[in-house]
Amino acid sequence: MEKARLTPFAREQATAKICMVSSFATEFIEIRAKEPSLHVLLIPGNPGIVAFYKDFVEELYENLGGQASITAIGHISHSQKDAEHGRLFSLHEQIDHKVDFIEQEFQHSEQSLVLVGHSIGAYICLEIFKILQKKVKLCVGLYPFLTLNKNSIKQSAIGYIARSSLLSKGVSSFVSFIGLLQASVTRSIVRRLLGPSWSVTAVEATCSHLLRYHTMRNVLFMAMAEFMKLSEEPDWNFISTKQDQIAFLFGVDDHWGPLAHLEKISKRAPGVALSVETEGHTHGYCCTEAGSFWVADYVANLIKIQVLTRN
């Protein structure tokens, strides 16, 4: 049962905005602290729609007591509007996009930078860390997708669809058709398909962003690139070298990041901070209030221990 949350003051609200990064329109949500000790940059999974993470960002800010500014950056064309006119972006291009943003935004900043990545966002964070090692203080992966799970039927099915241009176009057309229905009908269908546990925030993000042809095409195109790249083993040399600056949170029953991957990390890089969430949340933690709040508590405590107490 989800615990009641009683707070004496209204929670600080995340601000949504669109800015240009490397000439691409990019969606953000963020909360700026008045006197921050550090900056947390959240990299979403796939779909890379930052609106899904609104509850998480607000709760994380509150749990850090206003000591950190929090920014969530979306993937290019995982957006409400098709600003890039149907162009498809690969995993590599999405990584370069995030690196460009950090170099643009934090070039002259002396604040500690904490990277937090969800699912494939955890892999992206590690790639960013490799390039910008002097800027990153801590790299946190939430339900990380770091390498393919050959035992996952779901991954095989998604990979099959993503590799086919015809199937990808068909799926994208179908979801966009649902998105074109009357708003109340679309919302009712989404709520029925996704279940009652999904938050209002997640349902609205699905309706406004995910049910768009350009977004779904980019989701599947990026997934195709992910499955090709993640057929390789993780970069164990880098993870081992930076193990005291890396942390991963795994789920009990998560085919994207099974516990077998956690066991391999513990053997190859025993200094990595590894945790297992046993509260019954899912890989898509950000789609429920309970999941968003629990994971925000975990990340906040990790940052307090590994960054704020050492500054």
Coordinates of C-alpha atoms in Angstrom, one line a residue:
M1 CA 0.0 0.0 0.0
E2 CA 1.3 3.4 -0.9
K3 CA 2.0 5.5 2.2
A4 CA 0.3 8.9 2.6
R5 CA 2.6 11.8 2.1
L6 CA 2.1 14.7 4.5
T7 CA 4.2 17.8 3.9
P8 CA 3.7 21.1 5.6
F9 CA 4.6 23.1 2.5
A10 CA 3.7 22.8 -1.2
R11 CA 6.3 20.8 -3.1
E12 CA 8.6 22.8 -5.4
Q13 CA 7.3 22.4 -8.9
A14 CA 9.6 21.4 -11.8
T15 CA 9.5 23.8 -14.8
A16 CA 9.2 22.5 -18.3
K17 CA 11.0 24.3 -21.1
I18 CA 12.4 23.8 -24.6
C19 CA 15.9 24.9 -25.5
M20 CA 18.2 24.5 -28.4
V21 CA 21.1 22.0 -27.9
S22 CA 23.4 21.5 -30.9
S23 CA 20.7 23.1 -33.0
F24 CA 18.1 20.5 -31.9
A25 CA 15.0 21.5 -30.0
T26 CA 15.3 19.7 -26.6
E27 CA 12.7 19.3 -23.9
F28 CA 13.8 19.8 -20.2
I29 CA 12.2 19.8 -16.8
E30 CA 14.2 21.3 -14.0
I31 CA 14.3 22.9 -10.6
R32 CA 17.0 25.5 -9.8
A33 CA 18.2 25.8 -6.3
K34 CA 19.1 29.2 -4.9
E35 CA 22.5 28.2 -3.6
P36 CA 23.3 24.7 -5.0
S37 CA 26.2 22.6 -3.8
L38 CA 25.9 20.4 -6.9
H39 CA 23.9 19.8 -10.0
V40 CA 22.0 16.5 -10.8
L41 CA 21.5 15.7 -14.5
L42 CA 18.9 13.1 -15.2
I43 CA 19.2 11.1 -18.5
P44 CA 15.9 9.2 -19.2
G45 CA 15.5 5.7 -20.6
N46 CA 13.8 5.0 -23.9
P47 CA 11.3 6.6 -24.4
G48 CA 13.3 9.6 -23.5
I49 CA 10.4 11.8 -22.5
V50 CA 11.3 13.9 -19.5
A51 CA 7.6 14.5 -18.6
F52 CA 7.5 11.0 -17.2
Y53 CA 10.1 12.0 -14.5
K54 CA 8.3 15.1 -13.1
D55 CA 7.3 13.4 -9.8
F56 CA 10.8 11.9 -9.4
V57 CA 12.6 15.3 -10.1
E58 CA 10.4 17.1 -7.6
E59 CA 10.8 14.5 -4.9
L60 CA 14.5 14.3 -5.4
Y61 CA 14.8 18.1 -5.0
E62 CA 12.8 18.0 -1.8
N63 CA 14.8 15.1 -0.4
L64 CA 18.1 17.0 -1.0
G65 CA 16.7 20.0 0.9
G66 CA 17.4 22.5 -1.9
Q67 CA 21.1 21.7 -1.9
A68 CA 21.1 20.7 -5.6
S69 CA 19.7 21.9 -8.8
I70 CA 18.0 19.1 -10.8
T71 CA 17.8 19.0 -14.6
A72 CA 16.2 16.3 -16.7
I73 CA 17.1 16.4 -20.4
G74 CA 15.0 14.7 -23.1
H75 CA 16.2 12.7 -26.1
I76 CA 16.0 14.5 -29.5
S77 CA 12.5 14.0 -31.1
H78 CA 11.1 12.1 -28.1
S79 CA 8.9 15.1 -27.9
Q80 CA 5.5 16.6 -28.2
K81 CA 6.2 18.4 -31.5
D82 CA 8.1 17.1 -34.5
A83 CA 10.7 19.8 -34.6
E84 CA 13.2 17.7 -36.6
H85 CA 10.7 16.9 -39.4
G86 CA 10.7 13.1 -39.1
R87 CA 14.5 12.7 -38.8
L88 CA 15.5 9.6 -36.8
F89 CA 18.3 9.7 -34.2
S90 CA 20.6 6.9 -33.1
L91 CA 21.9 6.0 -29.7
H92 CA 25.3 7.5 -30.6
E93 CA 23.7 10.8 -31.6
Q94 CA 21.7 10.9 -28.4
I95 CA 24.9 10.5 -26.4
D96 CA 26.6 13.2 -28.3
H97 CA 23.6 15.5 -27.7
K98 CA 24.0 15.1 -23.9
V99 CA 27.7 15.6 -24.0
D100 CA 27.2 18.8 -26.0
F101 CA 24.7 20.0 -23.5
I102 CA 27.0 19.5 -20.5
E103 CA 29.9 21.2 -22.3
Q104 CA 27.5 24.1 -23.2
E105 CA 25.9 24.4 -19.8
F106 CA 28.7 23.5 -17.3
Q107 CA 31.8 24.6 -19.1
H108 CA 32.7 27.3 -16.5
S109 CA 30.8 25.7 -13.5
E110 CA 32.7 24.6 -10.5
Q111 CA 29.7 22.7 -9.1
S112 CA 29.9 18.9 -8.7
L113 CA 28.0 17.1 -11.4
V114 CA 26.0 14.0 -10.6
L115 CA 24.7 11.9 -13.5
V116 CA 21.6 9.8 -13.0
G117 CA 20.5 7.5 -15.7
H118 CA 17.4 5.3 -16.0
S119 CA 17.6 2.1 -18.1
I120 CA 19.5 2.9 -21.3
G121 CA 20.1 6.2 -19.7
A122 CA 22.5 4.4 -17.3
Y123 CA 24.6 3.3 -20.3
I124 CA 24.5 6.8 -21.7
C125 CA 25.7 8.2 -18.4
L126 CA 28.7 5.8 -18.4
E127 CA 29.5 7.0 -22.0
I128 CA 29.3 10.6 -20.9
F129 CA 31.5 9.8 -17.8
K130 CA 34.2 8.4 -20.1
I131 CA 34.3 11.6 -22.1
L132 CA 34.0 14.1 -19.2
Q133 CA 35.7 12.4 -16.4
K134 CA 36.9 15.6 -14.7
K135 CA 33.4 17.0 -14.5
V136 CA 31.5 14.0 -13.1
K137 CA 31.5 13.4 -9.4
L138 CA 29.1 10.4 -9.3
C139 CA 27.3 8.2 -11.9
V140 CA 24.1 6.5 -10.8
G141 CA 22.3 3.9 -12.9
L142 CA 18.6 3.1 -12.1
Y143 CA 17.3 -0.3 -13.3
P144 CA 20.3 -0.2 -15.7
F145 CA 20.2 -1.6 -19.3
L146 CA 23.9 -2.2 -19.9
T147 CA 23.9 -5.3 -22.1
L148 CA 21.4 -7.6 -23.8
N149 CA 19.5 -10.2 -21.9
K150 CA 19.4 -13.2 -24.3
N151 CA 16.8 -14.9 -22.1
S152 CA 14.3 -12.1 -22.5
I153 CA 11.4 -12.9 -24.8
K154 CA 10.3 -9.2 -24.6
Q155 CA 13.7 -7.9 -25.7
S156 CA 13.6 -10.4 -28.6
A157 CA 10.2 -9.2 -29.7
I158 CA 11.0 -5.5 -29.4
G159 CA 14.3 -6.1 -31.3
Y160 CA 12.4 -7.9 -34.1
I161 CA 10.0 -4.9 -34.5
A162 CA 12.7 -2.3 -34.2
R163 CA 14.9 -4.0 -36.9
S164 CA 12.0 -3.9 -39.4
S165 CA 11.2 -0.5 -41.0
L166 CA 7.8 -1.8 -42.1
L167 CA 6.8 -3.0 -38.6
S168 CA 8.2 0.1 -37.0
K169 CA 6.1 2.3 -39.3
G170 CA 3.1 0.2 -38.6
V171 CA 3.4 0.3 -34.8
S172 CA 4.0 4.1 -35.0
S173 CA 1.0 4.7 -37.2
F174 CA -1.2 2.7 -34.8
V175 CA -0.2 4.5 -31.7
S176 CA -0.4 7.9 -33.5
F177 CA -4.0 7.0 -34.5
I178 CA -4.9 6.5 -30.8
G179 CA -3.3 9.8 -30.1
L180 CA -5.5 11.5 -32.7
L181 CA -8.7 10.4 -31.0
Q182 CA -10.7 12.7 -28.8
A183 CA -8.6 13.5 -25.7
S184 CA -10.9 11.9 -23.2
V185 CA -11.1 8.7 -25.4
T186 CA -7.3 8.5 -25.7
R187 CA -6.9 9.0 -22.0
S188 CA -9.4 6.3 -21.3
I189 CA -7.7 3.8 -23.6
V190 CA -4.2 4.6 -22.1
R191 CA -5.5 4.2 -18.6
R192 CA -7.2 0.9 -19.4
L193 CA -4.1 -0.5 -21.2
L194 CA -1.5 0.7 -18.6
G195 CA -3.5 0.0 -15.4
P196 CA -4.6 2.0 -12.4
S197 CA -1.2 2.2 -10.8
W198 CA 0.1 4.7 -13.4
S199 CA 0.2 8.2 -12.1
V200 CA -1.7 11.1 -13.7
T201 CA 1.7 12.5 -14.7
A202 CA 2.6 9.3 -16.6
V203 CA -0.7 9.0 -18.3
E204 CA -0.6 12.6 -19.5
A205 CA 3.0 12.2 -20.8
T206 CA 1.9 9.1 -22.7
C207 CA -1.0 10.9 -24.3
S208 CA 0.9 14.2 -25.1
H209 CA 4.2 12.8 -26.2
L210 CA 4.5 9.0 -26.7
L211 CA 1.4 8.7 -28.9
R212 CA 3.0 10.7 -31.7
Y213 CA 4.3 9.1 -35.0
H214 CA 7.7 10.8 -34.9
T215 CA 8.2 9.9 -31.2
M216 CA 7.5 6.2 -31.6
R217 CA 9.6 6.0 -34.8
N218 CA 12.5 7.5 -32.8
V219 CA 11.9 5.2 -29.9
L220 CA 12.1 2.1 -32.1
F221 CA 15.0 3.4 -34.1
M222 CA 17.0 4.1 -31.0
A223 CA 16.0 0.7 -29.6
M224 CA 17.4 -0.9 -32.8
A225 CA 20.7 0.9 -32.2
E226 CA 20.7 -0.1 -28.5
F227 CA 20.3 -3.8 -29.3
M228 CA 23.2 -3.6 -31.8
K229 CA 25.5 -1.8 -29.4
L230 CA 24.6 -3.7 -26.2
S231 CA 25.2 -7.1 -27.8
E232 CA 28.8 -6.2 -26.6
E233 CA 30.0 -6.6 -23.1
P234 CA 30.1 -3.5 -20.9
D235 CA 33.4 -1.6 -20.7
W236 CA 34.7 -3.4 -17.6
N237 CA 38.0 -1.6 -17.6
F238 CA 36.4 1.8 -17.3
I239 CA 33.8 0.6 -14.7
S240 CA 36.6 -1.0 -12.6
T241 CA 38.7 2.1 -12.9
K242 CA 35.9 4.4 -11.7
Q243 CA 34.1 1.9 -9.4
D244 CA 34.2 4.2 -6.4
Q245 CA 32.2 6.8 -8.4
I246 CA 29.5 4.4 -9.8
A247 CA 26.3 3.1 -8.3
F248 CA 23.6 0.9 -9.7
L249 CA 20.0 0.1 -8.4
F250 CA 18.6 -3.1 -9.8
G251 CA 15.1 -4.5 -9.6
V252 CA 14.2 -8.0 -8.4
D253 CA 12.4 -9.0 -11.6
D254 CA 13.7 -6.8 -14.4
H255 CA 14.5 -8.3 -17.7
W256 CA 16.3 -5.2 -18.8
G257 CA 18.7 -5.4 -15.9
P258 CA 18.5 -8.9 -14.4
L259 CA 20.2 -9.8 -11.1
A260 CA 22.7 -11.9 -13.1
H261 CA 24.1 -8.7 -14.4
L262 CA 24.4 -7.3 -10.9
E263 CA 26.4 -10.5 -9.9
K264 CA 28.7 -10.0 -12.8
I265 CA 29.4 -6.4 -11.8
S266 CA 30.0 -7.4 -8.2
K267 CA 32.8 -9.7 -9.4
R268 CA 34.3 -7.5 -12.1
A269 CA 34.1 -4.2 -10.1
P270 CA 33.5 -5.0 -6.4
G271 CA 33.8 -1.3 -5.5
V272 CA 30.6 -0.3 -7.3
A273 CA 27.8 0.5 -4.9
L274 CA 25.1 -2.1 -5.8
S275 CA 21.6 -2.1 -4.4
V276 CA 18.4 -4.1 -5.1
E277 CA 15.0 -2.6 -4.8
T278 CA 12.6 -5.1 -3.1
E279 CA 9.5 -2.9 -2.6
G280 CA 7.7 -4.2 -5.7
H281 CA 8.3 -1.3 -8.0
T282 CA 8.9 -1.9 -11.7
H283 CA 11.5 -1.0 -14.3
G284 CA 9.3 1.9 -15.2
Y285 CA 9.4 3.3 -11.7
C286 CA 8.8 6.8 -12.9
C287 CA 5.3 5.9 -14.1
T288 CA 3.9 5.6 -10.5
E289 CA 4.1 8.0 -7.6
A290 CA 5.2 5.3 -5.2
G291 CA 8.0 4.2 -7.5
S292 CA 9.1 7.8 -8.1
F293 CA 9.1 8.6 -4.4
W294 CA 11.0 5.5 -3.4
V295 CA 13.7 5.8 -6.0
A296 CA 14.1 9.5 -5.3
D297 CA 14.7 8.6 -1.6
Y298 CA 17.4 6.1 -2.7
V299 CA 19.2 8.6 -5.0
A300 CA 19.0 11.4 -2.4
N301 CA 20.6 9.2 0.3
L302 CA 23.3 8.0 -2.1
I303 CA 24.2 11.6 -3.1
K304 CA 24.2 12.7 0.6
I305 CA 26.7 9.9 1.5
Q306 CA 28.9 9.9 -1.6
V307 CA 29.0 13.6 -2.5
L308 CA 27.6 16.1 -0.1
T309 CA 29.3 14.7 3.0
R310 CA 32.6 14.7 1.1
N311 CA 32.4 18.3 -0.3

